[in-house]
XYZ file of C-alpha atoms in Angstrom:
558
model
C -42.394 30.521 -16.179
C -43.163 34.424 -16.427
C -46.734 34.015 -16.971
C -47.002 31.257 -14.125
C -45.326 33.974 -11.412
C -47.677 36.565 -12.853
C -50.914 34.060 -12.786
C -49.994 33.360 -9.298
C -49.496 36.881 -8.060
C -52.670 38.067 -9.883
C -54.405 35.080 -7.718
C -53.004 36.473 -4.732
C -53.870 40.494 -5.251
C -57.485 39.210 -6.256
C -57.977 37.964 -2.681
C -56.640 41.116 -1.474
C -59.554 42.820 -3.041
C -61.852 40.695 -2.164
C -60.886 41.500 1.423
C -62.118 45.656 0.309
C -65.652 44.614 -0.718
C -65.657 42.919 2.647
C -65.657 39.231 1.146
C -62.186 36.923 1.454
C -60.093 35.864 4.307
C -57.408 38.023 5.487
C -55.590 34.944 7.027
C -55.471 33.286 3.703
C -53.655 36.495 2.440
C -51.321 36.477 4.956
C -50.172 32.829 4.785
C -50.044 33.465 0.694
C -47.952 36.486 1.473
C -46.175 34.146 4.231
C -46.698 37.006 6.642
C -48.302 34.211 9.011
C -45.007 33.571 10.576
C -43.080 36.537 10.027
C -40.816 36.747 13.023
C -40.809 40.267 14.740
C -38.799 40.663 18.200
C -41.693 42.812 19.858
C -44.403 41.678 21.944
C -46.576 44.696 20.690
C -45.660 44.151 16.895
C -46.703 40.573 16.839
C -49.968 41.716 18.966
C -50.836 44.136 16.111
C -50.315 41.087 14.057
C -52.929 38.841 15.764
C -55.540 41.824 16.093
C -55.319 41.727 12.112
C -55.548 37.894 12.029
C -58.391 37.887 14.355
C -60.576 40.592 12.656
C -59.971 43.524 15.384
C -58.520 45.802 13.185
C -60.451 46.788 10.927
C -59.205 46.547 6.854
C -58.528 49.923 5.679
C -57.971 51.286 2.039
C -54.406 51.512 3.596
C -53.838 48.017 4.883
C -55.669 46.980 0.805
C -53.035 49.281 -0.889
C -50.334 48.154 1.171
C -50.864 44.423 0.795
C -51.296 44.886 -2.605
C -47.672 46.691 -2.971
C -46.178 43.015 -0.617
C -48.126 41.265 -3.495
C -45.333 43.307 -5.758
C -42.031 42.610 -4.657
C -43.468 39.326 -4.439
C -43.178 39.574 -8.024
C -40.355 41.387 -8.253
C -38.774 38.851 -6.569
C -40.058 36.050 -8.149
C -39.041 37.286 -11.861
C -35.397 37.768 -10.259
C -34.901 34.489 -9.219
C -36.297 33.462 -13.071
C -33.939 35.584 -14.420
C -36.876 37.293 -16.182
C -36.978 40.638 -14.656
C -35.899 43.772 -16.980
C -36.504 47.659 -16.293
C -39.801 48.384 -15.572
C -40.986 44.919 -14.800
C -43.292 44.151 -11.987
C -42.833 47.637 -10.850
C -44.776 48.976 -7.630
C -48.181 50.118 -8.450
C -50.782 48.971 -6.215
C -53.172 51.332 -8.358
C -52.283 49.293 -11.063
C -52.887 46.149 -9.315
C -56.331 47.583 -8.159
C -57.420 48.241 -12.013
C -55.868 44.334 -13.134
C -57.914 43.144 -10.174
C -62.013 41.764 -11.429
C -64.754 43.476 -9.643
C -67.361 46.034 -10.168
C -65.183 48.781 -9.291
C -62.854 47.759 -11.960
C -65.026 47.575 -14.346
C -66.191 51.281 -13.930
C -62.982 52.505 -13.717
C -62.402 51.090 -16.967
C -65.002 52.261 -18.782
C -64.201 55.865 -17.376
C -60.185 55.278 -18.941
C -62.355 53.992 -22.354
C -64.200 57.024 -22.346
C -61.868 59.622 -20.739
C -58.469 58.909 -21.527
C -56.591 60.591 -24.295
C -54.269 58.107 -24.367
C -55.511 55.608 -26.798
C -55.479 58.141 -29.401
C -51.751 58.309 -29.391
C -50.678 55.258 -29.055
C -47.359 55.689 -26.344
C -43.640 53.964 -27.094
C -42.369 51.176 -25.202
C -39.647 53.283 -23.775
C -42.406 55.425 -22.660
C -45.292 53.589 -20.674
C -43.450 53.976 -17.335
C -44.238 57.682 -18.170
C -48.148 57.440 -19.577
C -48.078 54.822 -16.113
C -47.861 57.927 -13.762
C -49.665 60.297 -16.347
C -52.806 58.159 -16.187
C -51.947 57.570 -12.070
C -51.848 61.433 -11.820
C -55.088 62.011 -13.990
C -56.817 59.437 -12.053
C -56.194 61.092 -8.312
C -57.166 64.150 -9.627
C -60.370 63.294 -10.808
C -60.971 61.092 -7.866
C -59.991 64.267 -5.597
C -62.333 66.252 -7.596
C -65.161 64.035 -7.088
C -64.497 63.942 -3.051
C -64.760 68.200 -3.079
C -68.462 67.557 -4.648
C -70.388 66.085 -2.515
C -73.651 63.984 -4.426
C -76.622 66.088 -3.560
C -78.815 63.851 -0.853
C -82.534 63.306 -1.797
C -84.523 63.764 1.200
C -87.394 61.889 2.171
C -90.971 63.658 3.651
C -89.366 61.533 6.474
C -85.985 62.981 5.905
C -87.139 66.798 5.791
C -89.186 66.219 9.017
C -86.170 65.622 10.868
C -83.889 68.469 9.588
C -86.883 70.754 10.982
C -85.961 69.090 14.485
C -82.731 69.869 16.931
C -79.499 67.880 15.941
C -78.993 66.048 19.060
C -75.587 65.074 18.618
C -72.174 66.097 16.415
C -69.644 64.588 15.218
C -66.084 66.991 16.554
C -62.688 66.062 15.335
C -60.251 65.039 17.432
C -58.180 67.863 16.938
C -60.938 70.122 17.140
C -61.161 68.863 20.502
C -57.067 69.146 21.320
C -57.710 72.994 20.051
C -60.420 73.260 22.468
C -58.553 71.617 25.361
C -55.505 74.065 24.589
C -57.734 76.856 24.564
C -59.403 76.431 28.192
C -56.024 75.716 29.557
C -54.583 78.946 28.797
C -58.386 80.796 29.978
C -56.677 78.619 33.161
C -53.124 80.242 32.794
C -54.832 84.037 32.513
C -56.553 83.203 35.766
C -53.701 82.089 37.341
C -51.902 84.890 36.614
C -55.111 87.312 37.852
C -54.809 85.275 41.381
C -51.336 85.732 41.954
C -51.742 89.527 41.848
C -52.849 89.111 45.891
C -52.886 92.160 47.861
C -53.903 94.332 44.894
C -57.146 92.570 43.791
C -59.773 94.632 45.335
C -62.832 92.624 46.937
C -64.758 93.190 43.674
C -62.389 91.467 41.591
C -61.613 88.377 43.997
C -65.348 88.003 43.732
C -64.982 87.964 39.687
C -62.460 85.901 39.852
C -64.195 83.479 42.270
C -66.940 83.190 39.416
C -64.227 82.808 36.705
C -63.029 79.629 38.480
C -66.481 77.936 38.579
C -66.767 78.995 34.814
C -63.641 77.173 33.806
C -63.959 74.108 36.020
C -67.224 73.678 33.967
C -65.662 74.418 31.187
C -63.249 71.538 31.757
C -65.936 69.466 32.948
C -67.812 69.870 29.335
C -64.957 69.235 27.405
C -63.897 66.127 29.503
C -67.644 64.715 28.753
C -67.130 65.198 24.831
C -63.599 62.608 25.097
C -65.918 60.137 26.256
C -66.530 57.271 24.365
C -68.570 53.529 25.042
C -66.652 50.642 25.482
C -68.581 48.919 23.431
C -66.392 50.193 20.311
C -63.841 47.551 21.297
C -65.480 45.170 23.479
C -67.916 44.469 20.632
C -65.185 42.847 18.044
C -64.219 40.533 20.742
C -67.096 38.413 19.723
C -65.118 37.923 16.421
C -61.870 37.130 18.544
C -62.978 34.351 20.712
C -64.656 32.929 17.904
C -62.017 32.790 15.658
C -59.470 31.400 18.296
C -61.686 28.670 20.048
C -61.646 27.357 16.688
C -57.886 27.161 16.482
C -57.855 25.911 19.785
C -60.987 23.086 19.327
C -62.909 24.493 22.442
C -66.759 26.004 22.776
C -67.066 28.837 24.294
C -70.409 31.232 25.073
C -69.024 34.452 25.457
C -70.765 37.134 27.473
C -69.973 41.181 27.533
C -71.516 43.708 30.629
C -71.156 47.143 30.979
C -69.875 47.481 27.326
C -72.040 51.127 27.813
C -69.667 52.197 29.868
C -68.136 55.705 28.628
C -64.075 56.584 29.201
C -61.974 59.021 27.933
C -61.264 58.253 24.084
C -57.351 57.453 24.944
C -58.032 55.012 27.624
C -60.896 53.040 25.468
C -57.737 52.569 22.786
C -55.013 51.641 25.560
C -57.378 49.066 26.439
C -57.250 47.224 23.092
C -53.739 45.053 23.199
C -54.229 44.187 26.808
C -57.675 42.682 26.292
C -56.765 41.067 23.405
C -53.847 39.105 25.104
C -56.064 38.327 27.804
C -59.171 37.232 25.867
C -56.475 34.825 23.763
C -54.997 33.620 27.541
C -58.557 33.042 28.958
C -59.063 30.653 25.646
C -56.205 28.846 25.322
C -55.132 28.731 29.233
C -58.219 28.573 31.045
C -61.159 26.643 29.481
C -60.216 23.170 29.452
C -61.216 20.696 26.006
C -64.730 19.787 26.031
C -63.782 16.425 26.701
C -62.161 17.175 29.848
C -64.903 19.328 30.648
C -67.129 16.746 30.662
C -65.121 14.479 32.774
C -65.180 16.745 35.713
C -68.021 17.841 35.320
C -68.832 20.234 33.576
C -70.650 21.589 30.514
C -68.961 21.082 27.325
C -69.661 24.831 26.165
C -67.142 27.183 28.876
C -67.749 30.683 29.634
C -65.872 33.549 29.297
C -67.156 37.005 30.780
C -65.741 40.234 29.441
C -67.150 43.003 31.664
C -66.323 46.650 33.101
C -67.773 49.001 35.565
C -66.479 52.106 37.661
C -66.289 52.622 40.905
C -65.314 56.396 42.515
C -62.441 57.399 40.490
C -61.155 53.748 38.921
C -62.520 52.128 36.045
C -62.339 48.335 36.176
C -61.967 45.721 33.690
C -62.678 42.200 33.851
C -61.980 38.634 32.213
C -63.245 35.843 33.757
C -63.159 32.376 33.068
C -65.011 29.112 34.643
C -61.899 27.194 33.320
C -59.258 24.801 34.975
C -58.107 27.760 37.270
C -54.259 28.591 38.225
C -52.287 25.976 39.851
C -50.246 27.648 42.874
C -47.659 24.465 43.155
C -47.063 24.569 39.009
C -46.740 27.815 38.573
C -44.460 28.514 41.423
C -42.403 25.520 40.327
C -42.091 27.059 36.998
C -40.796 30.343 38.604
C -38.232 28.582 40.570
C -36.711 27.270 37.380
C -36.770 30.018 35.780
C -34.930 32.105 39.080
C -37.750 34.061 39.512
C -38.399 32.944 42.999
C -36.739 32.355 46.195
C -37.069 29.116 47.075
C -36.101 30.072 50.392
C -39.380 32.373 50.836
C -43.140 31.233 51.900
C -45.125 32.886 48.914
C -48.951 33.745 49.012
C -51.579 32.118 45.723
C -51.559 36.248 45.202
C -48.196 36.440 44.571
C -47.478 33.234 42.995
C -50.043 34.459 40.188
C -48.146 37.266 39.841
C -45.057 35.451 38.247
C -47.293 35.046 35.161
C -46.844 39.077 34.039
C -43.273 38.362 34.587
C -41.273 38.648 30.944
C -40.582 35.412 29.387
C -42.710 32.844 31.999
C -44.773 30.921 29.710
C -46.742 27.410 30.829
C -47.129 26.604 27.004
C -45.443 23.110 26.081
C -45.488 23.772 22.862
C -44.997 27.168 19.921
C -48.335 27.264 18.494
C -50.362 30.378 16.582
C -52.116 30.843 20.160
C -49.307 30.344 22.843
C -45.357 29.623 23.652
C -44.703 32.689 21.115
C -42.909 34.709 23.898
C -45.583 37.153 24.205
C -46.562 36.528 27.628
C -48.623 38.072 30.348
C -45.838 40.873 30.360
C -47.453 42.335 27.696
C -50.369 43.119 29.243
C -48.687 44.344 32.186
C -46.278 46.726 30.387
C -49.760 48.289 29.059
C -51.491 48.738 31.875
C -49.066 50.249 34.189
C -47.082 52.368 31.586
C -49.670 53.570 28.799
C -52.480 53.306 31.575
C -51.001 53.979 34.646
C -53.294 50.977 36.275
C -53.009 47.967 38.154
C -54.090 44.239 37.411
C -55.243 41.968 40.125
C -55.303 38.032 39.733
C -58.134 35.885 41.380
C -58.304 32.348 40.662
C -59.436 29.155 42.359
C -58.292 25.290 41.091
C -60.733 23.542 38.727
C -62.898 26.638 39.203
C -61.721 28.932 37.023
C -59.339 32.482 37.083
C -60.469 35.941 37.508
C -57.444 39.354 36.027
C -59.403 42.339 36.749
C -57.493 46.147 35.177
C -58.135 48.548 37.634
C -57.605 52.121 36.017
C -57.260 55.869 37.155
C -59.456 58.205 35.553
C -57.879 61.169 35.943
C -56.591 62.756 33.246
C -53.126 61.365 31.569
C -50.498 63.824 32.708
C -48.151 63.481 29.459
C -50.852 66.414 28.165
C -53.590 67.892 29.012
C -54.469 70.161 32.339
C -53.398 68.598 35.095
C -53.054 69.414 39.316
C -49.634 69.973 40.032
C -46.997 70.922 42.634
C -44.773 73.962 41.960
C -41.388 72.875 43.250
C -38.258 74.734 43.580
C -34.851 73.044 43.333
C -32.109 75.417 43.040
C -32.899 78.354 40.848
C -35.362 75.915 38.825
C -38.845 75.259 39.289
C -40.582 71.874 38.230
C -43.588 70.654 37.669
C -44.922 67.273 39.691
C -48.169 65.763 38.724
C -50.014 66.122 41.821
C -52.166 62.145 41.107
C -48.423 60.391 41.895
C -48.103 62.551 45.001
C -48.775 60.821 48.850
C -47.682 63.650 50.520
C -45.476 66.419 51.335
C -43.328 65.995 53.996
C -40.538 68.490 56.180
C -37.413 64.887 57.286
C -35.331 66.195 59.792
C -31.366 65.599 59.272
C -31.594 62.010 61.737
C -34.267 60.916 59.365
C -31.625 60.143 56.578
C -29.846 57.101 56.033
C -26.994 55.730 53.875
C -27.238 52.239 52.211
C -23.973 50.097 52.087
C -24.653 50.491 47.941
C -24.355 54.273 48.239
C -28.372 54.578 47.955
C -30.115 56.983 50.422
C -33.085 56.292 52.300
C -35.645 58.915 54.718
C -37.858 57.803 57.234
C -41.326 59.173 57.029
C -43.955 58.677 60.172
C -42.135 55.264 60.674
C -41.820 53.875 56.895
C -38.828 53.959 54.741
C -38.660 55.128 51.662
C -35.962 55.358 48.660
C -34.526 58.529 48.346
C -34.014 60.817 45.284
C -31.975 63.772 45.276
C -33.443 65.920 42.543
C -29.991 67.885 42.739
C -28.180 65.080 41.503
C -30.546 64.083 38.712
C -29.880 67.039 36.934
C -26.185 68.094 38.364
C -26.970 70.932 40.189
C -24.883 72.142 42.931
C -25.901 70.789 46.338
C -28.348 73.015 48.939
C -26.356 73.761 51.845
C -26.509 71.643 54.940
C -28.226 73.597 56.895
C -30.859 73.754 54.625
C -34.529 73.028 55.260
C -35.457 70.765 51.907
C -38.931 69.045 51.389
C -39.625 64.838 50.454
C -42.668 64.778 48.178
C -43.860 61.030 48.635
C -44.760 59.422 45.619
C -46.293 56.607 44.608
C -46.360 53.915 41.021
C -48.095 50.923 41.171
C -46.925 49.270 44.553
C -43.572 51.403 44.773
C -42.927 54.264 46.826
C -40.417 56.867 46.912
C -39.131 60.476 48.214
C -38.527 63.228 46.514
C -36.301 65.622 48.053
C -36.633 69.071 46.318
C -35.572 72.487 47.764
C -39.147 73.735 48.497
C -42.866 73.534 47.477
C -44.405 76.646 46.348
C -47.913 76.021 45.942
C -50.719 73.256 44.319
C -52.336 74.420 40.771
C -52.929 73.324 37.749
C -50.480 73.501 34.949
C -51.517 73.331 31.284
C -48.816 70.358 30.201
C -47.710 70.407 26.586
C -45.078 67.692 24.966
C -41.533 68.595 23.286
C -41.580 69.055 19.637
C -38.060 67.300 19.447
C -36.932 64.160 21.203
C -36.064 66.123 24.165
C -35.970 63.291 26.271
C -34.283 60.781 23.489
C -31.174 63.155 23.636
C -30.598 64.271 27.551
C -32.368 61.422 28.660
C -33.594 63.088 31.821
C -36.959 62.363 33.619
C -38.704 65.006 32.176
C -42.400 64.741 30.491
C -42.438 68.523 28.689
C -43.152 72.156 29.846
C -45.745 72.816 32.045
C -47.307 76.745 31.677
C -48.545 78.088 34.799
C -49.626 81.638 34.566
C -46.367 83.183 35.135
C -43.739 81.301 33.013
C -43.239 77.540 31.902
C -41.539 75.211 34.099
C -40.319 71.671 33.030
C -42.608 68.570 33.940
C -41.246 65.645 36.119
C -41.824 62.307 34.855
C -42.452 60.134 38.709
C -42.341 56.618 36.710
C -38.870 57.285 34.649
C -37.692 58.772 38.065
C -38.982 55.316 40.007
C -37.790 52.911 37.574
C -34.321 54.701 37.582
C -34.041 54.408 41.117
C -35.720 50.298 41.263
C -32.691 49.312 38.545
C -29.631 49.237 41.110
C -31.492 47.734 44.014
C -32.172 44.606 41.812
């Protein structure tokens, strides 16, 4: 029985090394490892599972070393149910399982233990291989360490020594090279700041200096924003992989086509984009494009097309799936949402908003739990992504028997959680804040006969004619209220398609603000609206978070 377990587990981490070498399946490792149909209550977790399953993410040394340790307490567990396992059996080691694993790299590593190893000399106790185990482990990554400080010397070509004689055209800069370098121009940005807000003392000379010192930094900025930039076509090309892979679970042909994959965005945006896409692409699939059979009854050709593409357009970046599939069906979908008391059935609804129910949590048209669909990782998903991590929008277009069009539409300014941003300098009580100028509308003076109370106890301010939600920032953070005949400021802000005023004690100024995040879980303790400290020039000020504030205020009305 003990050497069946072990023959079966040695089957198992074999494949996983096959996987290194870039041979093997990783799906057939996961369903021997029954991590297929682990069940994991987050939308995100099982999406990291399916990018794995589907070839997007890429297998590391990492993923190898951790798979091989599963492949252990596989064992482990295994020899307990036997009755067979004793101290020190089928202990963790996935360097161990690496060297018991065939392959060329194996064998070399052998031959180095053979040749290198004082071990075999003195031939170690029983009671002692768990300690020769970690001697040879801790000979081994020092050796390998060594050989990663010295670098194999290169031999170079004619070809080879032409080109060093040339420019270098391009770098490679760590990211937090980069982070160092964005910190850096931020407080140049501070200095100035500070320099400006001397006023009346600057003589003309200086204003002039600093006049040039503005134009310096702005370029400055502008450089360093261009090195963040990265192609889309680091993501959008492993999508080939994806659609093959799943319009062979789901029996369909597909021709998939990519445009504007050249496209360059900031390096945290092109990674946001990832899940989102993913669920998508996987929707698009198994929602959209009909069987081949049913193609051809309508039709159609067999083979249905899927278009991945992206562009930009002023300051959005937009992202694209289309399909020439069976299209949304208004009447289906809206029956779906009135069983599920999503809608009011009561209330005329638009295709556009009928669509919409779709991103809402839990609203699934699948009849059936299969790898692809009825999993409970909906549309919501991709929602939750591209309004909270990328602070977009996603429009639905789709016509019956024609096909369905979800297009991302995305900001590119610069994500306020860090980074330089424009900001308002606010003033409530003896506090100043921070507010991310890209959320603000405007900045408006209400008059007292502007306010109005709710029957719930919520406040609301007219501005030019439209309502809008108030909130107090006094009472967010408990601070004694202005007096009444006070003159206080609404900042209107805007998320997504909601609206709401801001009613602070006054607005100083607009500049930017060098935004840095807590070390601590600032936010996981108080649990106040607050994104980090801002530095300004003349001291740090606290950063408001406009979504947390928004969502905070949305949760009573519904």
């Amino acid at each position: 029985m003990k050497d069946n377990i072990s023959a079966g587990i040695d089957q198992i981490q074999e494949a996983i090394i096959a996987l290194e070498s870039g041979g093997g399946d990783v799906n057939s490792v996961l369903e021997a490892l029954g991590l297929h149909k682990v069940k994991v209550p987050s939308a995100q977790l099982v999406a990291l599972m399916d990018m794995l399953s589907d070839g997007i993410t890429p297998v590391t040394e990492e993923l190898i070393s951790s798979l091989l340790a599963i492949s252990e307490a596989h064992k482990k567990f295994l020899f307990s149910l036997a009755g067979f396992l004793d101290q020190g059996s089928a202990a963790v080691d996935t360097d161990a399982a690496r060297k018991s694993a065939p392959g060329p790299e194996t064998d070399t590593f052998k031959e180095e233990a053979v040749s290198d190893s004082p071990q075999e000399e003195v031939p170690a106790e029983p009671e002692d291989q768990e300690d020769q185990k970690k001697a040879a482990k801790d000979i081994h990554e020092e050796e390998s360490e060594a050989r990663e400080k010295t670098p194999e010397p290169e031999k170079k070509t004619p070809a080879d020594q032409k080109k060093s004689s040339q420019a270098i055209s391009s770098i490679r800069v760590s990211t937090q090279q980069l982070d160092s370098l964005i910190e850096l121009v931020g407080k140049l940005m501070v200095t100035y700041a500070v320099i400006a807000q001397v006023g009346t003392e600057t003589t003309s000379k200086t204003t002039t200096s600093l006049s040039e010192l503005d134009k310096i930094i702005r370029k400055l900025q502008s450089e360093v924003d261009e090195i963040r930039l990265v192609p889309l076509k680091q993501i959008f090309m492993p999508m080939h992989r994806l659609v093959k892979s799943t319009s062979q679970k789901v029996g369909k042909k597909i021709r998939f086509n990519i445009i504007g994959e050249e496209l360059a965005l900031d390096k945290t945006l092109v990674e946001c984009l990832n899940e989102p896409l993913v669920h998508l692409l996987r929707n698009a699939l198994d929602h959209g494009i009909e069987p081949p059979e049913d193609r051809a009854m309508s039709g159609k050709d067999e083979v249905g097309n899927v278009t991945l593409s992206a562009w930009r357009k002023g300051d959005f970046a937009y992202i694209e799936v289309k399909d020439d599939g069976k299209g949304l069906d208004a009447d289906k979908l809206l029956q779906k949402a009135l069983e599920r008391g999503l809608a009011d059935s009561e209330k005329e609804y638009s295709n556009e908003e009928i669509y919409e129910f779709i991103l809402q949590s839990g609203f699934s048209t699948a009849s059936e739990v299969t790898d692809i669909s009825g999993r409970g990782v909906g549309m919501d998903a991709v929602l939750t992504a591209v309004r909270n991590t990328l602070d977009g929008e996603i429009r639905i277009n789709s016509k019956l028997g024609e096909g369905s069009t979800f297009t991302i539409s995305i900001p590119l300014s610069q994500s306020v959680n860090e980074g330089i941003v424009d900001s308002l300098i606010t003033t409530v009580g003896e506090e100043t804040f921070i507010i991310p100028s890209r959320d603000v509308m405007e900045v408006y003076e209400p008059e007292p006969k502007e306010f109005t109370d709710l029957p719930d106890g919520r406040e609301t301010v007219s501005i030019r004619g439209k309502i809008y939600p108030l909130i107090r920032m006094h009472s967010i953070f408990d601070f004694p209220p202005p007096a009444e005949d006070s003159i206080t400021k609404a900042i209107v802000v805007k998320m997504g398609s909601t609206g709401a005023a801001i009613l602070v004690d006054d607005v100083l100024r607009q500049q930017k603000a060098v935004v840095t995040g807590f070390t601590l879980p600032v936010n996981n303790i108080y649990h106040l609206p607050i994104l980090g400290y801002g530095m300004m020039g003349e001291k740090d000020a606290l950063v408001i978070d406009v979504e947390t504030l928004i969502t905070s205020m949305e949760e009573p009305a519904q």
